[in-house]
Amino acid sequence: MMSAAEMLDRIFVTVPMLRVEMCGETVSISNVAAGTAKRCGPEILELLEYFREPRTLRSWLTRPGASPQNVPTAISHAFLIDVDQLVTAEVGPIGSATRVSELLAQEVRADTVIFGAPVDVASTGRGGARCGPMEIRKQMQLPFAAAGTAAGTVYLDFEMRRQYSGPPPSIADLGSVAGLAGEGMATYGPRITLLSEMILGSGAVPGMLGGDHSCTAFALEAHLRHWPALGILHFDAHHDLWPPAGPQFDYFTHANVFHRSLGSPMLKAIRQLGLRVFEAASAHRLQDDSRVSFFSARELQRMEPEAALAGLPRDIPYYLTFDIDCIDPIQAPETGTPLPGGLSYHQALDLVDYAAREFELVGWDIVEVGQASGAFNGAAGCAARLVRQLLLGNRPFEPLGAYTQPVSTSLRAPVDPASAARRQPQLDGLGIWTGSSH
Ligand SMILES: [Mn+2]
């Protein structure tokens, strides 16, 4: 049981999407997702407005003229929520398991802050993407140490023939956005936006593990408010540009993600990569927008990453969103709407690596990874490796000729056997080597 003094220093925030109705002298507030409702005096609105920014209870109670009277009601009816209750901790965190309150109080500094969005209510295909965060975390097995504690560790990447130098990435993992049974995206999604805003406010790069692709629309909402201009690199078999079928169908699906984002003038460009969907559509449903450009999966078979990402404005930050169905279902079958003829894992890795080096990536997600159907989850395996490449981002590295020996050295100087023995690598299951420099 928390003491009153401890409670005062907890950080609370107003739950998004409360329903507020004025009824004469009183106001009726309801949290539809939680199933709570309460009629209150109108002064509660000031309280809820104040906590739209995450703040401690103490800060409210020490404000001149502020009243404590609605605080217990607001908390017991889930109008105000402790920020740590926005998420549930997950097994196998990537980097250091971190509470939201620690991030907000700046007790943890991280380059990237990971969170999961285990939800698939907006999928029109097979479900299962709610398992994505868990399935990806299971396959990460990353040696990335807890934030700020990894001095002296180096990372090798045999596949890419690189030895990364400089400080390793510091990564915090908040767990996953908590959901309520039967909840839809109209209330779950805004909590993704809220968490993304908090991470952006901390100065870190948010990295989201979906979830169906509708999650991206809510993360992007935070980005499009935060950045004066933004571009999107969109990996997908589908364009996800469908407008709602009509005003009566204004619900969220994983197929109308970018139609929603294009409503923002802050979105300057979107490059779609890997498209290969055959569809019949009335022409008016897909309107030309000069911000949208794409290459099909087939076109990409003959293109270098440089060409695939050419022609985009380079003076703006980018958000990278990766729907795992971009990769061919032979390698990544565990997804809701698979289509044949996708990118190979290696093509995708080359593109993501190039994007991370050449563009300023300020946020990213990997979505639509489903549940394993057998012993190995190929989609999650591909996703975990793409996550690793995104976490390494644009860090400097030395090219490797063989194991830990830089190419330049191997070509020019004989190897000192004693030093080679000291640098004997330890392999882990993902082909990453880590060791402290002892
Ligand atoms: Mn998609």
CSV table of C-alpha atoms and ligand atoms in Angstrom, one decimal:
chain,number,residue,atom,x,y,z
A,1,MET,CA,0.0,0.0,0.0
A,2,MET,CA,1.4,3.4,-1.0
A,3,SER,CA,1.7,6.0,1.6
A,4,ALA,CA,-0.1,9.4,1.1
A,5,ALA,CA,3.3,11.1,0.7
A,6,GLU,CA,4.4,8.6,-2.0
A,7,MET,CA,1.1,9.0,-3.8
A,8,LEU,CA,1.6,12.8,-3.9
A,9,ASP,CA,4.8,12.3,-5.9
A,10,ARG,CA,3.3,9.9,-8.4
A,11,ILE,CA,2.9,11.3,-11.9
A,12,PHE,CA,-0.7,11.3,-13.2
A,13,VAL,CA,-2.2,12.1,-16.6
A,14,THR,CA,-5.7,12.7,-17.9
A,15,VAL,CA,-6.9,9.6,-19.8
A,16,PRO,CA,-7.4,10.6,-23.5
A,17,MET,CA,-10.9,10.3,-25.0
A,18,LEU,CA,-13.0,11.0,-21.9
A,19,ARG,CA,-16.6,11.8,-22.8
A,20,VAL,CA,-17.7,15.1,-21.3
A,21,GLU,CA,-21.3,16.2,-21.3
A,22,MET,CA,-22.6,19.4,-19.7
A,23,CYS,CA,-25.9,18.9,-17.8
A,24,GLY,CA,-27.0,22.2,-16.5
A,25,GLU,CA,-24.9,23.1,-13.4
A,26,THR,CA,-23.1,19.8,-13.5
A,27,VAL,CA,-20.9,17.9,-15.9
A,28,SER,CA,-21.1,14.2,-16.6
A,29,ILE,CA,-17.7,12.6,-17.3
A,30,SER,CA,-17.3,9.0,-18.6
A,31,ASN,CA,-14.4,6.8,-19.5
A,32,VAL,CA,-16.2,4.6,-22.1
A,33,ALA,CA,-13.4,2.0,-22.3
A,34,ALA,CA,-13.2,1.5,-18.6
A,35,GLY,CA,-17.0,1.7,-18.2
A,36,THR,CA,-17.0,4.4,-15.6
A,37,ALA,CA,-19.2,7.6,-15.4
A,38,LYS,CA,-19.7,10.3,-12.8
A,39,ARG,CA,-21.6,13.5,-12.5
A,40,CYS,CA,-19.4,16.2,-10.9
A,41,GLY,CA,-19.2,19.9,-10.4
A,42,PRO,CA,-17.8,21.8,-13.4
A,43,GLU,CA,-14.5,22.6,-11.5
A,44,ILE,CA,-13.4,19.0,-12.3
A,45,LEU,CA,-12.7,20.2,-15.9
A,46,GLU,CA,-9.9,22.5,-14.6
A,47,LEU,CA,-8.3,19.5,-12.9
A,48,LEU,CA,-8.6,17.3,-16.1
A,49,GLU,CA,-7.2,20.1,-18.2
A,50,TYR,CA,-4.2,20.6,-15.8
A,51,PHE,CA,-3.3,16.9,-16.0
A,52,ARG,CA,-3.3,16.8,-19.8
A,53,GLU,CA,0.4,17.2,-19.2
A,54,PRO,CA,1.8,14.5,-17.0
A,55,ARG,CA,2.3,16.0,-13.5
A,56,THR,CA,2.6,15.0,-9.9
A,57,LEU,CA,-0.5,15.2,-7.6
A,58,ARG,CA,1.6,17.4,-5.4
A,59,SER,CA,2.0,20.0,-8.1
A,60,TRP,CA,-1.8,20.3,-8.3
A,61,LEU,CA,-2.4,20.4,-4.6
A,62,THR,CA,0.3,23.1,-4.0
A,63,ARG,CA,-1.2,25.4,-6.7
A,64,PRO,CA,-2.8,28.5,-5.2
A,65,GLY,CA,-6.5,28.1,-5.1
A,66,ALA,CA,-6.4,24.4,-6.3
A,67,SER,CA,-8.9,22.2,-4.7
A,68,PRO,CA,-8.3,18.6,-3.6
A,69,GLN,CA,-12.0,17.7,-3.7
A,70,ASN,CA,-12.3,16.0,-7.2
A,71,VAL,CA,-8.9,14.2,-7.0
A,72,PRO,CA,-10.1,10.9,-5.4
A,73,THR,CA,-13.1,10.8,-7.8
A,74,ALA,CA,-11.0,11.4,-10.8
A,75,ILE,CA,-8.6,8.6,-9.8
A,76,SER,CA,-11.2,6.1,-8.7
A,77,HIS,CA,-13.2,6.5,-12.0
A,78,ALA,CA,-10.0,6.3,-14.2
A,79,PHE,CA,-10.3,9.8,-15.4
A,80,LEU,CA,-6.8,10.4,-14.1
A,81,ILE,CA,-4.3,7.6,-14.3
A,82,ASP,CA,-0.9,7.0,-12.8
A,83,VAL,CA,1.4,7.1,-15.9
A,84,ASP,CA,3.0,3.7,-14.9
A,85,GLN,CA,-0.4,2.1,-15.4
A,86,LEU,CA,-0.5,3.1,-19.0
A,87,VAL,CA,1.8,0.1,-19.8
A,88,THR,CA,2.3,-3.4,-18.6
A,89,ALA,CA,5.8,-4.7,-18.1
A,90,GLU,CA,6.9,-7.4,-20.5
A,91,VAL,CA,9.1,-10.4,-20.2
A,92,GLY,CA,12.4,-10.1,-22.2
A,93,PRO,CA,12.7,-6.3,-22.4
A,94,ILE,CA,15.0,-4.9,-25.1
A,95,GLY,CA,17.6,-2.8,-23.2
A,96,SER,CA,16.6,-1.8,-19.7
A,97,ALA,CA,13.1,-2.2,-18.4
A,98,THR,CA,12.0,1.3,-17.5
A,99,ARG,CA,8.9,2.8,-16.0
A,100,VAL,CA,7.1,5.7,-17.7
A,101,SER,CA,7.5,7.7,-14.5
A,102,GLU,CA,11.3,7.2,-14.6
A,103,LEU,CA,11.4,8.4,-18.2
A,104,LEU,CA,9.3,11.5,-17.3
A,105,ALA,CA,11.4,12.3,-14.3
A,106,GLN,CA,14.5,12.0,-16.5
A,107,GLU,CA,16.0,9.4,-14.2
A,108,VAL,CA,16.7,7.4,-17.4
A,109,ARG,CA,18.3,8.7,-20.5
A,110,ALA,CA,17.9,6.6,-23.6
A,111,ASP,CA,18.7,7.0,-27.3
A,112,THR,CA,15.7,4.8,-28.1
A,113,VAL,CA,12.6,4.0,-26.1
A,114,ILE,CA,10.8,0.8,-27.1
A,115,PHE,CA,7.2,0.0,-26.4
A,116,GLY,CA,4.7,-2.6,-27.6
A,117,ALA,CA,1.2,-2.1,-28.9
A,118,PRO,CA,-0.3,-5.7,-28.6
A,119,VAL,CA,-3.5,-5.0,-30.4
A,120,ASP,CA,-5.1,-6.3,-33.6
A,121,VAL,CA,-8.7,-5.2,-33.4
A,122,ALA,CA,-8.3,-3.1,-36.6
A,123,SER,CA,-7.0,-5.9,-38.7
A,124,THR,CA,-9.1,-6.9,-41.7
A,125,GLY,CA,-7.2,-10.1,-42.3
A,126,ARG,CA,-6.2,-12.9,-39.9
A,127,GLY,CA,-5.7,-11.6,-36.4
A,128,GLY,CA,-2.6,-12.4,-34.3
A,129,ALA,CA,-0.6,-9.1,-34.5
A,130,ARG,CA,-1.5,-8.6,-30.8
A,131,CYS,CA,1.2,-11.3,-30.2
A,132,GLY,CA,3.8,-9.2,-32.2
A,133,PRO,CA,5.5,-7.4,-29.3
A,134,MET,CA,5.9,-10.7,-27.4
A,135,GLU,CA,7.1,-12.7,-30.4
A,136,ILE,CA,9.6,-10.0,-31.5
A,137,ARG,CA,11.0,-9.6,-27.9
A,138,LYS,CA,11.4,-13.4,-27.7
A,139,GLN,CA,13.7,-13.4,-30.7
A,140,MET,CA,15.7,-10.3,-29.9
A,141,GLN,CA,18.2,-11.9,-27.4
A,142,LEU,CA,20.1,-8.7,-27.7
A,143,PRO,CA,23.2,-8.1,-25.8
A,144,PHE,CA,22.4,-4.4,-25.7
A,145,ALA,CA,23.0,-3.7,-22.1
A,146,ALA,CA,20.9,-1.5,-19.8
A,147,ALA,CA,21.0,2.2,-20.5
A,148,GLY,CA,24.2,3.8,-19.3
A,149,THR,CA,25.9,0.7,-18.0
A,150,ALA,CA,27.5,-0.7,-21.1
A,151,ALA,CA,30.8,1.1,-21.3
A,152,GLY,CA,33.5,-1.0,-22.8
A,153,THR,CA,31.1,-3.2,-24.8
A,154,VAL,CA,31.5,-3.5,-28.5
A,155,TYR,CA,29.1,-4.9,-31.0
A,156,LEU,CA,30.0,-6.9,-34.0
A,157,ASP,CA,27.9,-7.8,-36.9
A,158,PHE,CA,29.3,-10.6,-39.0
A,159,GLU,CA,26.6,-10.5,-41.5
A,160,MET,CA,27.3,-6.9,-42.3
A,161,ARG,CA,31.0,-7.2,-41.6
A,162,ARG,CA,31.1,-4.4,-39.2
A,163,GLN,CA,32.6,-3.7,-35.8
A,164,TYR,CA,30.7,-0.9,-34.2
A,165,SER,CA,32.7,1.7,-32.3
A,166,GLY,CA,31.9,4.4,-29.9
A,167,PRO,CA,29.4,4.1,-27.1
A,168,PRO,CA,26.8,1.4,-27.5
A,169,PRO,CA,23.1,2.5,-28.0
A,170,SER,CA,21.3,3.1,-24.8
A,171,ILE,CA,17.8,1.5,-25.0
A,172,ALA,CA,14.9,1.7,-22.6
A,173,ASP,CA,11.8,-0.6,-22.8
A,174,LEU,CA,8.6,0.6,-21.3
A,175,GLY,CA,6.7,-2.6,-21.8
A,176,SER,CA,3.4,-2.6,-23.7
A,177,VAL,CA,0.4,-0.2,-23.8
A,178,ALA,CA,-2.2,-1.7,-21.6
A,179,GLY,CA,-5.5,-2.6,-23.1
A,180,LEU,CA,-8.9,-3.3,-21.8
A,181,ALA,CA,-11.0,-6.4,-22.8
A,182,GLY,CA,-13.1,-5.5,-25.9
A,183,GLU,CA,-11.5,-2.1,-26.4
A,184,GLY,CA,-11.3,-0.6,-29.9
A,185,MET,CA,-8.7,1.7,-31.4
A,186,ALA,CA,-10.8,4.8,-30.8
A,187,THR,CA,-9.7,4.7,-27.1
A,188,TYR,CA,-6.6,2.4,-27.2
A,189,GLY,CA,-5.0,4.4,-30.1
A,190,PRO,CA,-4.9,7.7,-28.2
A,191,ARG,CA,-2.9,6.1,-25.5
A,192,ILE,CA,-0.3,5.1,-28.1
A,193,THR,CA,-0.3,8.8,-29.1
A,194,LEU,CA,0.1,9.9,-25.5
A,195,LEU,CA,3.0,7.5,-24.8
A,196,SER,CA,4.7,8.6,-28.1
A,197,GLU,CA,4.4,12.2,-27.0
A,198,MET,CA,6.0,11.4,-23.7
A,199,ILE,CA,8.9,9.6,-25.4
A,200,LEU,CA,9.4,12.5,-27.9
A,201,GLY,CA,9.3,14.9,-25.0
A,202,SER,CA,12.2,13.0,-23.3
A,203,GLY,CA,14.3,13.6,-26.4
A,204,ALA,CA,14.5,9.9,-27.3
A,205,VAL,CA,13.5,8.1,-30.5
A,206,PRO,CA,10.3,6.1,-30.0
A,207,GLY,CA,10.4,2.5,-31.4
A,208,MET,CA,7.0,0.7,-31.4
A,209,LEU,CA,6.5,-3.0,-31.8
A,210,GLY,CA,2.9,-3.6,-33.2
A,211,GLY,CA,0.2,-4.5,-33.3
A,212,ASP,CA,-1.7,-4.2,-36.5
A,213,HIS,CA,-0.8,-1.3,-38.8
A,214,SER,CA,-3.5,1.0,-37.4
A,215,CYS,CA,-1.2,1.6,-34.4
A,216,THR,CA,1.1,3.6,-36.7
A,217,ALA,CA,-1.6,6.3,-37.4
A,218,PHE,CA,-1.6,7.0,-33.6
A,219,ALA,CA,2.2,7.1,-33.2
A,220,LEU,CA,2.3,9.4,-36.3
A,221,GLU,CA,-0.2,11.7,-34.7
A,222,ALA,CA,2.3,12.5,-32.0
A,223,HIS,CA,5.2,12.9,-34.5
A,224,LEU,CA,3.2,15.2,-36.8
A,225,ARG,CA,2.4,17.4,-33.8
A,226,HIS,CA,6.0,17.3,-32.5
A,227,TRP,CA,7.9,18.0,-35.8
A,228,PRO,CA,7.2,21.0,-38.0
A,229,ALA,CA,7.9,18.7,-41.0
A,230,LEU,CA,8.1,15.0,-41.4
A,231,GLY,CA,8.6,12.3,-44.0
A,232,ILE,CA,7.6,8.7,-43.9
A,233,LEU,CA,9.5,5.6,-45.2
A,234,HIS,CA,6.8,3.0,-45.5
A,235,PHE,CA,7.6,-0.7,-46.1
A,236,ASP,CA,4.5,-2.7,-47.0
A,237,ALA,CA,2.9,-5.0,-49.5
A,238,HIS,CA,-0.2,-2.8,-49.3
A,239,HIS,CA,-0.5,1.0,-49.7
A,240,ASP,CA,-2.8,1.4,-46.6
A,241,LEU,CA,-4.1,4.6,-48.2
A,242,TRP,CA,-7.8,3.8,-48.3
A,243,PRO,CA,-10.1,6.5,-47.3
A,244,PRO,CA,-13.1,5.5,-45.1
A,245,ALA,CA,-15.8,4.0,-47.3
A,246,GLY,CA,-18.2,6.7,-46.2
A,247,PRO,CA,-18.8,9.1,-43.3
A,248,GLN,CA,-20.7,6.5,-41.5
A,249,PHE,CA,-17.6,4.2,-41.6
A,250,ASP,CA,-15.1,6.5,-40.0
A,251,TYR,CA,-13.4,3.7,-38.0
A,252,PHE,CA,-9.8,2.8,-37.8
A,253,THR,CA,-8.5,0.0,-39.8
A,254,HIS,CA,-5.0,-1.1,-40.8
A,255,ALA,CA,-5.8,-0.1,-44.4
A,256,ASN,CA,-6.5,3.6,-43.8
A,257,VAL,CA,-3.4,4.5,-41.8
A,258,PHE,CA,-1.7,6.8,-44.3
A,259,HIS,CA,-4.9,8.4,-45.6
A,260,ARG,CA,-5.3,9.7,-42.1
A,261,SER,CA,-1.7,10.9,-41.9
A,262,LEU,CA,-2.0,12.7,-45.2
A,263,GLY,CA,-4.6,14.9,-43.6
A,264,SER,CA,-1.7,16.7,-41.8
A,265,PRO,CA,0.1,19.4,-43.7
A,266,MET,CA,3.2,18.6,-41.6
A,267,LEU,CA,3.6,15.4,-43.6
A,268,LYS,CA,5.8,16.4,-46.5
A,269,ALA,CA,6.6,13.1,-48.3
A,270,ILE,CA,5.8,9.4,-48.1
A,271,ARG,CA,7.8,6.7,-50.0
A,272,GLN,CA,6.2,3.3,-50.1
A,273,LEU,CA,8.3,0.3,-50.8
A,274,GLY,CA,7.3,-3.3,-51.6
A,275,LEU,CA,3.8,-2.8,-52.9
A,276,ARG,CA,2.2,-5.7,-54.7
A,277,VAL,CA,-1.5,-5.8,-54.2
A,278,PHE,CA,-4.0,-6.5,-56.9
A,279,GLU,CA,-7.2,-4.6,-56.3
A,280,ALA,CA,-10.3,-3.3,-57.9
A,281,ALA,CA,-11.1,0.2,-56.9
A,282,SER,CA,-13.2,3.1,-58.1
A,283,ALA,CA,-10.8,5.8,-59.2
A,284,HIS,CA,-12.2,8.4,-56.8
A,285,ARG,CA,-11.2,6.4,-53.8
A,286,LEU,CA,-7.5,6.8,-54.5
A,287,GLN,CA,-6.7,10.4,-55.2
A,288,ASP,CA,-3.3,11.7,-56.5
A,289,ASP,CA,-1.2,13.3,-53.8
A,290,SER,CA,2.1,14.7,-54.9
A,291,ARG,CA,3.6,13.7,-51.5
A,292,VAL,CA,3.1,10.0,-52.2
A,293,SER,CA,5.7,8.0,-54.2
A,294,PHE,CA,6.3,4.3,-54.4
A,295,PHE,CA,8.2,1.3,-55.8
A,296,SER,CA,6.7,-2.1,-56.2
A,297,ALA,CA,8.3,-5.2,-54.8
A,298,ARG,CA,9.0,-6.2,-58.4
A,299,GLU,CA,10.7,-3.0,-59.2
A,300,LEU,CA,12.8,-3.2,-56.1
A,301,GLN,CA,14.3,-6.5,-57.3
A,302,ARG,CA,16.4,-4.5,-59.7
A,303,MET,CA,17.2,-1.5,-57.5
A,304,GLU,CA,19.9,-0.5,-55.1
A,305,PRO,CA,18.8,1.1,-51.8
A,306,GLU,CA,20.2,4.4,-53.0
A,307,ALA,CA,17.8,4.4,-56.0
A,308,ALA,CA,14.9,3.2,-54.0
A,309,LEU,CA,15.2,6.1,-51.6
A,310,ALA,CA,16.3,8.8,-54.2
A,311,GLY,CA,14.4,12.0,-54.8
A,312,LEU,CA,13.1,12.5,-51.2
A,313,PRO,CA,13.6,15.8,-49.4
A,314,ARG,CA,16.7,15.4,-47.2
A,315,ASP,CA,16.2,18.4,-44.9
A,316,ILE,CA,13.4,16.9,-42.8
A,317,PRO,CA,13.3,14.1,-40.3
A,318,TYR,CA,11.7,10.7,-41.1
A,319,TYR,CA,9.5,8.1,-39.5
A,320,LEU,CA,10.1,4.5,-40.7
A,321,THR,CA,7.2,2.1,-40.5
A,322,PHE,CA,7.8,-1.5,-41.5
A,323,ASP,CA,4.8,-3.8,-42.1
A,324,ILE,CA,6.4,-7.3,-42.0
A,325,ASP,CA,4.2,-8.4,-44.9
A,326,CYS,CA,6.6,-6.3,-47.1
A,327,ILE,CA,8.9,-9.4,-46.8
A,328,ASP,CA,8.0,-12.4,-48.8
A,329,PRO,CA,5.8,-14.9,-46.9
A,330,ILE,CA,8.3,-17.7,-47.6
A,331,GLN,CA,10.6,-16.0,-45.0
A,332,ALA,CA,7.9,-14.2,-43.0
A,333,PRO,CA,4.6,-16.1,-43.2
A,334,GLU,CA,3.3,-15.1,-39.7
A,335,THR,CA,1.3,-12.1,-40.7
A,336,GLY,CA,-2.3,-11.2,-41.2
A,337,THR,CA,-2.5,-10.4,-44.9
A,338,PRO,CA,0.4,-12.2,-46.7
A,339,LEU,CA,1.0,-11.7,-50.4
A,340,PRO,CA,3.5,-13.6,-52.6
A,341,GLY,CA,6.4,-11.9,-54.3
A,342,GLY,CA,7.8,-9.8,-51.5
A,343,LEU,CA,11.2,-8.5,-50.6
A,344,SER,CA,13.8,-10.9,-49.3
A,345,TYR,CA,15.0,-10.4,-45.7
A,346,HIS,CA,18.4,-9.3,-47.1
A,347,GLN,CA,16.9,-6.7,-49.4
A,348,ALA,CA,14.8,-5.3,-46.5
A,349,LEU,CA,17.8,-5.2,-44.3
A,350,ASP,CA,19.9,-3.4,-46.9
A,351,LEU,CA,17.1,-0.8,-47.3
A,352,VAL,CA,16.6,-0.3,-43.6
A,353,ASP,CA,20.3,0.0,-43.0
A,354,TYR,CA,20.7,2.5,-45.8
A,355,ALA,CA,17.7,4.5,-44.4
A,356,ALA,CA,19.1,4.5,-40.9
A,357,ARG,CA,22.5,5.8,-42.2
A,358,GLU,CA,21.3,8.3,-44.7
A,359,PHE,CA,18.1,9.7,-43.2
A,360,GLU,CA,17.4,11.3,-39.9
A,361,LEU,CA,15.1,8.7,-38.4
A,362,VAL,CA,13.2,10.1,-35.4
A,363,GLY,CA,10.9,7.3,-34.9
A,364,TRP,CA,10.1,3.8,-36.2
A,365,ASP,CA,7.8,0.8,-35.8
A,366,ILE,CA,7.5,-2.8,-36.9
A,367,VAL,CA,4.0,-4.0,-37.2
A,368,GLU,CA,1.8,-7.0,-38.3
A,369,VAL,CA,4.0,-9.7,-36.9
A,370,GLY,CA,1.7,-12.6,-35.9
A,371,GLN,CA,1.8,-15.6,-33.7
A,372,ALA,CA,4.1,-18.5,-34.5
A,373,SER,CA,2.4,-21.4,-36.3
A,374,GLY,CA,5.3,-23.8,-35.7
A,375,ALA,CA,8.5,-24.0,-33.8
A,376,PHE,CA,10.1,-20.9,-35.4
A,377,ASN,CA,8.4,-17.6,-36.1
A,378,GLY,CA,10.0,-16.4,-39.3
A,379,ALA,CA,8.2,-13.0,-39.3
A,380,ALA,CA,9.4,-12.3,-35.7
A,381,GLY,CA,12.9,-13.5,-36.6
A,382,CYS,CA,13.1,-11.0,-39.5
A,383,ALA,CA,11.5,-8.3,-37.4
A,384,ALA,CA,13.9,-8.8,-34.5
A,385,ARG,CA,16.9,-8.4,-36.9
A,386,LEU,CA,15.5,-5.3,-38.4
A,387,VAL,CA,14.9,-3.9,-34.9
A,388,ARG,CA,18.5,-4.5,-34.2
A,389,GLN,CA,19.6,-2.7,-37.3
A,390,LEU,CA,17.4,0.3,-36.4
A,391,LEU,CA,18.8,0.4,-32.9
A,392,LEU,CA,22.4,0.5,-34.2
A,393,GLY,CA,21.1,3.2,-36.5
A,394,ASN,CA,23.9,5.4,-37.9
A,395,ARG,CA,26.5,4.4,-35.4
A,396,PRO,CA,30.1,4.5,-36.7
A,397,PHE,CA,31.8,1.2,-37.5
A,398,GLU,CA,34.9,-0.3,-38.9
A,399,PRO,CA,34.6,-2.8,-41.8
A,400,LEU,CA,35.8,-6.3,-40.9
A,401,GLY,CA,37.8,-8.6,-43.1
A,402,ALA,CA,37.5,-11.6,-40.9
A,403,TYR,CA,35.9,-11.8,-37.4
A,404,THR,CA,37.3,-8.9,-35.4
A,405,GLN,CA,40.1,-7.9,-37.7
A,406,PRO,CA,39.6,-4.6,-39.5
A,407,VAL,CA,40.0,-5.0,-43.3
A,408,SER,CA,42.6,-2.3,-43.4
A,409,THR,CA,44.8,-4.1,-40.9
A,410,SER,CA,44.4,-7.5,-42.5
A,411,LEU,CA,45.5,-6.2,-45.9
A,412,ARG,CA,48.5,-4.3,-44.6
A,413,ALA,CA,49.9,-5.7,-41.4
A,414,PRO,CA,50.5,-9.2,-40.1
A,415,VAL,CA,48.3,-10.1,-37.2
A,416,ASP,CA,49.8,-10.3,-33.7
A,417,PRO,CA,48.7,-13.8,-32.6
A,418,ALA,CA,48.5,-12.7,-28.9
A,419,SER,CA,46.2,-9.8,-29.6
A,420,ALA,CA,44.1,-12.0,-31.9
A,421,ALA,CA,43.6,-14.5,-29.1
A,422,ARG,CA,42.5,-11.8,-26.8
A,423,ARG,CA,39.9,-10.8,-29.3
A,424,GLN,CA,38.5,-14.3,-29.8
A,425,PRO,CA,34.8,-13.7,-30.3
A,426,GLN,CA,31.9,-15.3,-28.4
A,427,LEU,CA,29.0,-16.0,-30.7
A,428,ASP,CA,25.4,-15.8,-29.7
A,429,GLY,CA,22.4,-17.2,-31.6
A,430,LEU,CA,21.9,-14.1,-33.7
A,431,GLY,CA,25.4,-13.8,-34.9
A,432,ILE,CA,26.2,-10.9,-32.7
A,433,TRP,CA,29.3,-10.9,-30.6
A,434,THR,CA,29.7,-9.0,-27.5
A,435,GLY,CA,32.4,-8.8,-24.9
A,436,SER,CA,33.9,-6.2,-22.7
A,437,SER,CA,37.3,-4.9,-23.7
A,438,HIS,CA,39.4,-6.6,-21.0
B,1,MN,MN,0.2,-2.2,-43.6
